[in-house]
PDB file of C-alpha atoms in Angstrom:
ATOM      1  CA  UNK A 220      72.590  43.812  -8.925  1.00 82.00           C
ATOM      2  CA  UNK A 221      71.017  40.406  -8.291  1.00 93.00           C
ATOM      3  CA  UNK A 222      69.814  38.231 -11.140  1.00 97.00           C
ATOM      4  CA  UNK A 223      67.993  34.928 -11.161  1.00 98.00           C
ATOM      5  CA  UNK A 224      68.646  32.157 -13.691  1.00 98.00           C
ATOM      6  CA  UNK A 225      65.924  29.515 -14.044  1.00 98.00           C
ATOM      7  CA  UNK A 226      67.599  26.337 -15.294  1.00 98.00           C
ATOM      8  CA  UNK A 227      65.793  23.624 -17.281  1.00 97.00           C
ATOM      9  CA  UNK A 228      67.804  20.448 -17.893  1.00 96.00           C
ATOM     10  CA  UNK A 229      67.228  17.244 -19.821  1.00 95.00           C
ATOM     11  CA  UNK A 230      69.127  14.051 -20.588  1.00 91.00           C
ATOM     12  CA  UNK A 231      69.812  13.147 -24.213  1.00 88.00           C
ATOM     13  CA  UNK A 232      72.290  11.114 -26.254  1.00 86.00           C
ATOM     14  CA  UNK A 233      74.612  14.157 -25.943  1.00 78.00           C
ATOM     15  CA  UNK A 234      74.499  13.943 -22.142  1.00 87.00           C
ATOM     16  CA  UNK A 235      73.031  16.717 -20.023  1.00 92.00           C
ATOM     17  CA  UNK A 236      71.545  19.602 -21.963  1.00 95.00           C
ATOM     18  CA  UNK A 237      70.359  22.992 -20.792  1.00 97.00           C
ATOM     19  CA  UNK A 238      67.631  25.149 -22.252  1.00 98.00           C
ATOM     20  CA  UNK A 239      69.111  28.152 -24.081  1.00 98.00           C
ATOM     21  CA  UNK A 240      67.939  30.636 -26.686  1.00 97.00           C
ATOM     22  CA  UNK A 241      69.098  32.925 -29.451  1.00 96.00           C
ATOM     23  CA  UNK A 242      68.304  36.557 -28.657  1.00 93.00           C
ATOM     24  CA  UNK A 243      67.884  38.524 -31.915  1.00 92.00           C
ATOM     25  CA  UNK A 244      69.959  41.458 -30.608  1.00 90.00           C
ATOM     26  CA  UNK A 245      72.250  39.958 -27.972  1.00 91.00           C
ATOM     27  CA  UNK A 246      73.424  36.504 -29.055  1.00 93.00           C
ATOM     28  CA  UNK A 247      72.992  33.140 -27.373  1.00 97.00           C
ATOM     29  CA  UNK A 248      71.804  33.220 -23.784  1.00 97.00           C
ATOM     30  CA  UNK A 249      70.261  31.457 -20.827  1.00 98.00           C
ATOM     31  CA  UNK A 250      67.004  32.696 -19.372  1.00 97.00           C
ATOM     32  CA  UNK A 251      67.760  35.237 -16.644  1.00 96.00           C
ATOM     33  CA  UNK A 252      66.355  38.385 -15.174  1.00 95.00           C
ATOM     34  CA  UNK A 253      66.379  40.898 -12.369  1.00 95.00           C
ATOM     35  CA  UNK A 254      64.894  40.017  -9.008  1.00 96.00           C
ATOM     36  CA  UNK A 255      62.256  42.640  -8.289  1.00 94.00           C
ATOM     37  CA  UNK A 256      62.085  44.534  -4.983  1.00 92.00           C
ATOM     38  CA  UNK A 257      60.633  42.315  -2.212  1.00 93.00           C
ATOM     39  CA  UNK A 258      60.303  39.362  -4.618  1.00 96.00           C
ATOM     40  CA  UNK A 259      61.194  35.866  -3.409  1.00 97.00           C
ATOM     41  CA  UNK A 260      64.047  34.435  -5.501  1.00 97.00           C
ATOM     42  CA  UNK A 261      62.087  31.256  -6.274  1.00 97.00           C
ATOM     43  CA  UNK A 262      59.174  33.336  -7.552  1.00 98.00           C
ATOM     44  CA  UNK A 263      61.530  35.462  -9.650  1.00 98.00           C
ATOM     45  CA  UNK A 264      62.852  32.275 -11.300  1.00 98.00           C
ATOM     46  CA  UNK A 265      59.330  31.099 -12.131  1.00 98.00           C
ATOM     47  CA  UNK A 266      58.324  34.558 -13.416  1.00 97.00           C
ATOM     48  CA  UNK A 267      61.413  35.025 -15.586  1.00 96.00           C
ATOM     49  CA  UNK A 268      61.053  31.567 -17.093  1.00 97.00           C
ATOM     50  CA  UNK A 269      57.474  32.362 -18.066  1.00 96.00           C
ATOM     51  CA  UNK A 270      58.221  35.871 -19.368  1.00 94.00           C
ATOM     52  CA  UNK A 271      61.150  34.819 -21.547  1.00 95.00           C
ATOM     53  CA  UNK A 272      60.089  31.326 -22.679  1.00 95.00           C
ATOM     54  CA  UNK A 273      56.361  30.974 -22.057  1.00 94.00           C
ATOM     55  CA  UNK A 274      57.025  27.915 -19.860  1.00 96.00           C
ATOM     56  CA  UNK A 275      55.230  27.432 -16.572  1.00 96.00           C
ATOM     57  CA  UNK A 276      57.506  26.015 -13.881  1.00 97.00           C
ATOM     58  CA  UNK A 277      56.354  23.858 -11.014  1.00 97.00           C
ATOM     59  CA  UNK A 278      56.307  25.563  -7.595  1.00 96.00           C
ATOM     60  CA  UNK A 279      59.401  25.502  -5.370  1.00 96.00           C
ATOM     61  CA  UNK A 280      62.313  25.388  -7.815  1.00 98.00           C
ATOM     62  CA  UNK A 281      65.513  24.044  -6.266  1.00 97.00           C
ATOM     63  CA  UNK A 282      68.327  26.502  -5.500  1.00 98.00           C
ATOM     64  CA  UNK A 283      71.515  25.034  -6.972  1.00 96.00           C
ATOM     65  CA  UNK A 284      74.054  27.806  -6.386  1.00 96.00           C
ATOM     66  CA  UNK A 285      75.051  31.397  -6.893  1.00 97.00           C
ATOM     67  CA  UNK A 286      77.911  33.007  -8.753  1.00 97.00           C
ATOM     68  CA  UNK A 287      79.414  36.479  -8.608  1.00 96.00           C
ATOM     69  CA  UNK A 288      80.444  37.102 -12.202  1.00 95.00           C
ATOM     70  CA  UNK A 289      84.027  38.159 -12.781  1.00 93.00           C
ATOM     71  CA  UNK A 290      83.121  40.448 -15.678  1.00 88.00           C
ATOM     72  CA  UNK A 291      80.602  42.710 -13.907  1.00 91.00           C
ATOM     73  CA  UNK A 292      80.336  41.553 -10.272  1.00 93.00           C
ATOM     74  CA  UNK A 293      76.617  40.778 -10.647  1.00 94.00           C
ATOM     75  CA  UNK A 294      75.354  38.039  -8.356  1.00 96.00           C
ATOM     76  CA  UNK A 295      73.444  35.365 -10.297  1.00 98.00           C
ATOM     77  CA  UNK A 296      71.246  32.875  -8.407  1.00 98.00           C
ATOM     78  CA  UNK A 297      70.547  29.593 -10.198  1.00 98.00           C
ATOM     79  CA  UNK A 298      67.318  27.635  -9.684  1.00 98.00           C
ATOM     80  CA  UNK A 299      66.582  24.232 -11.153  1.00 97.00           C
ATOM     81  CA  UNK A 300      63.039  24.454 -12.514  1.00 98.00           C
ATOM     82  CA  UNK A 301      60.747  21.678 -13.668  1.00 97.00           C
ATOM     83  CA  UNK A 302      57.943  21.868 -16.186  1.00 96.00           C
ATOM     84  CA  UNK A 303      55.315  19.207 -16.780  1.00 91.00           C
ATOM     85  CA  UNK A 304      54.793  19.756 -20.501  1.00 91.00           C
ATOM     86  CA  UNK A 305      56.757  17.949 -23.200  1.00 92.00           C
ATOM     87  CA  UNK A 306      59.398  20.274 -24.656  1.00 94.00           C
ATOM     88  CA  UNK A 307      60.268  20.334 -28.354  1.00 94.00           C
ATOM     89  CA  UNK A 308      63.785  20.297 -29.778  1.00 94.00           C
ATOM     90  CA  UNK A 309      63.386  23.959 -30.756  1.00 95.00           C
ATOM     91  CA  UNK A 310      60.650  26.572 -30.589  1.00 94.00           C
ATOM     92  CA  UNK A 311      60.069  30.315 -30.847  1.00 94.00           C
ATOM     93  CA  UNK A 312      58.578  32.494 -28.142  1.00 94.00           C
ATOM     94  CA  UNK A 313      57.523  36.101 -28.554  1.00 93.00           C
ATOM     95  CA  UNK A 314      58.811  37.898 -25.456  1.00 90.00           C
ATOM     96  CA  UNK A 315      57.493  41.331 -24.503  1.00 83.00           C
ATOM     97  CA  UNK A 316      60.970  42.562 -23.460  1.00 75.00           C
ATOM     98  CA  UNK A 317      62.399  45.395 -25.521  1.00 71.00           C
ATOM     99  CA  UNK A 318      59.066  46.160 -27.157  1.00 77.00           C
ATOM    100  CA  UNK A 319      58.616  42.566 -28.307  1.00 87.00           C
ATOM    101  CA  UNK A 320      61.302  40.145 -29.439  1.00 92.00           C
ATOM    102  CA  UNK A 321      61.244  36.614 -30.852  1.00 94.00           C
ATOM    103  CA  UNK A 322      63.501  34.187 -28.994  1.00 96.00           C
ATOM    104  CA  UNK A 323      64.487  30.853 -30.570  1.00 97.00           C
ATOM    105  CA  UNK A 324      64.865  28.179 -27.898  1.00 97.00           C
ATOM    106  CA  UNK A 325      67.026  25.067 -28.228  1.00 97.00           C
ATOM    107  CA  UNK A 326      68.925  22.536 -26.122  1.00 97.00           C
ATOM    108  CA  UNK A 327      72.636  23.083 -25.530  1.00 96.00           C
ATOM    109  CA  UNK A 328      75.017  20.327 -24.342  1.00 94.00           C
ATOM    110  CA  UNK A 329      76.112  21.494 -20.902  1.00 91.00           C
ATOM    111  CA  UNK A 330      79.629  20.101 -21.252  1.00 87.00           C
ATOM    112  CA  UNK A 331      80.197  21.761 -24.654  1.00 91.00           C
ATOM    113  CA  UNK A 332      82.539  24.735 -24.766  1.00 92.00           C
ATOM    114  CA  UNK A 333      80.456  27.834 -25.665  1.00 95.00           C
ATOM    115  CA  UNK A 334      81.496  29.700 -28.808  1.00 94.00           C
ATOM    116  CA  UNK A 335      81.676  33.445 -29.487  1.00 93.00           C
ATOM    117  CA  UNK A 336      77.912  33.687 -30.029  1.00 94.00           C
ATOM    118  CA  UNK A 337      77.592  33.445 -26.224  1.00 95.00           C
ATOM    119  CA  UNK A 338      78.134  36.668 -24.264  1.00 90.00           C
ATOM    120  CA  UNK A 339      81.014  36.455 -21.780  1.00 91.00           C
ATOM    121  CA  UNK A 340      78.624  36.454 -18.792  1.00 94.00           C
ATOM    122  CA  UNK A 341      76.778  33.404 -20.121  1.00 96.00           C
ATOM    123  CA  UNK A 342      80.032  31.579 -20.929  1.00 95.00           C
ATOM    124  CA  UNK A 343      81.025  32.096 -17.291  1.00 95.00           C
ATOM    125  CA  UNK A 344      77.588  30.919 -16.121  1.00 96.00           C
ATOM    126  CA  UNK A 345      77.801  27.773 -18.285  1.00 95.00           C
ATOM    127  CA  UNK A 346      81.209  26.940 -16.840  1.00 94.00           C
ATOM    128  CA  UNK A 347      79.783  27.321 -13.338  1.00 95.00           C
ATOM    129  CA  UNK A 348      76.781  25.128 -14.128  1.00 95.00           C
ATOM    130  CA  UNK A 349      78.953  22.548 -15.876  1.00 92.00           C
ATOM    131  CA  UNK A 350      81.125  22.190 -12.754  1.00 90.00           C
ATOM    132  CA  UNK A 351      78.029  21.957 -10.528  1.00 88.00           C
ATOM    133  CA  UNK A 352      75.940  19.568 -12.607  1.00 83.00           C
ATOM    134  CA  UNK A 353      78.131  17.612 -15.016  1.00 67.00           C
ATOM    135  CA  UNK A 354      81.016  17.418 -12.561  1.00 61.00           C
ATOM    136  CA  UNK A 355      78.931  15.579  -9.948  1.00 56.00           C
ATOM    137  CA  UNK A 356      76.590  13.581 -12.240  1.00 49.00           C
TER     138      UNK A 356
END
């Protein structure tokens, strides 16, 4: 199964940070979702970002890499997305997934080792992104 991961980054005093959220039923995560039949991957990234966070990405997000996860063999495609609005330190978004869930968004230092609140798939994804982004600065 193919998944898309829209990535939002920022620079702070902590270095590079990535947008993440607390899912009320499934721990700490990155935005991700299934690529629909006949959907362009770039469009899937923009759609998933909007559905899960309420953010509207600029057209033509940049493909930054793909990863076949060790834990479940899913192929995740990562797209660097840009938004034009100013983003807060934290915020809540009511997502329609699962009958309606409230996600709490925050910024996570990309070079920080994820703790047990992160699902194994997202820990693997963060390691991949860290090597891609922080490793090449």
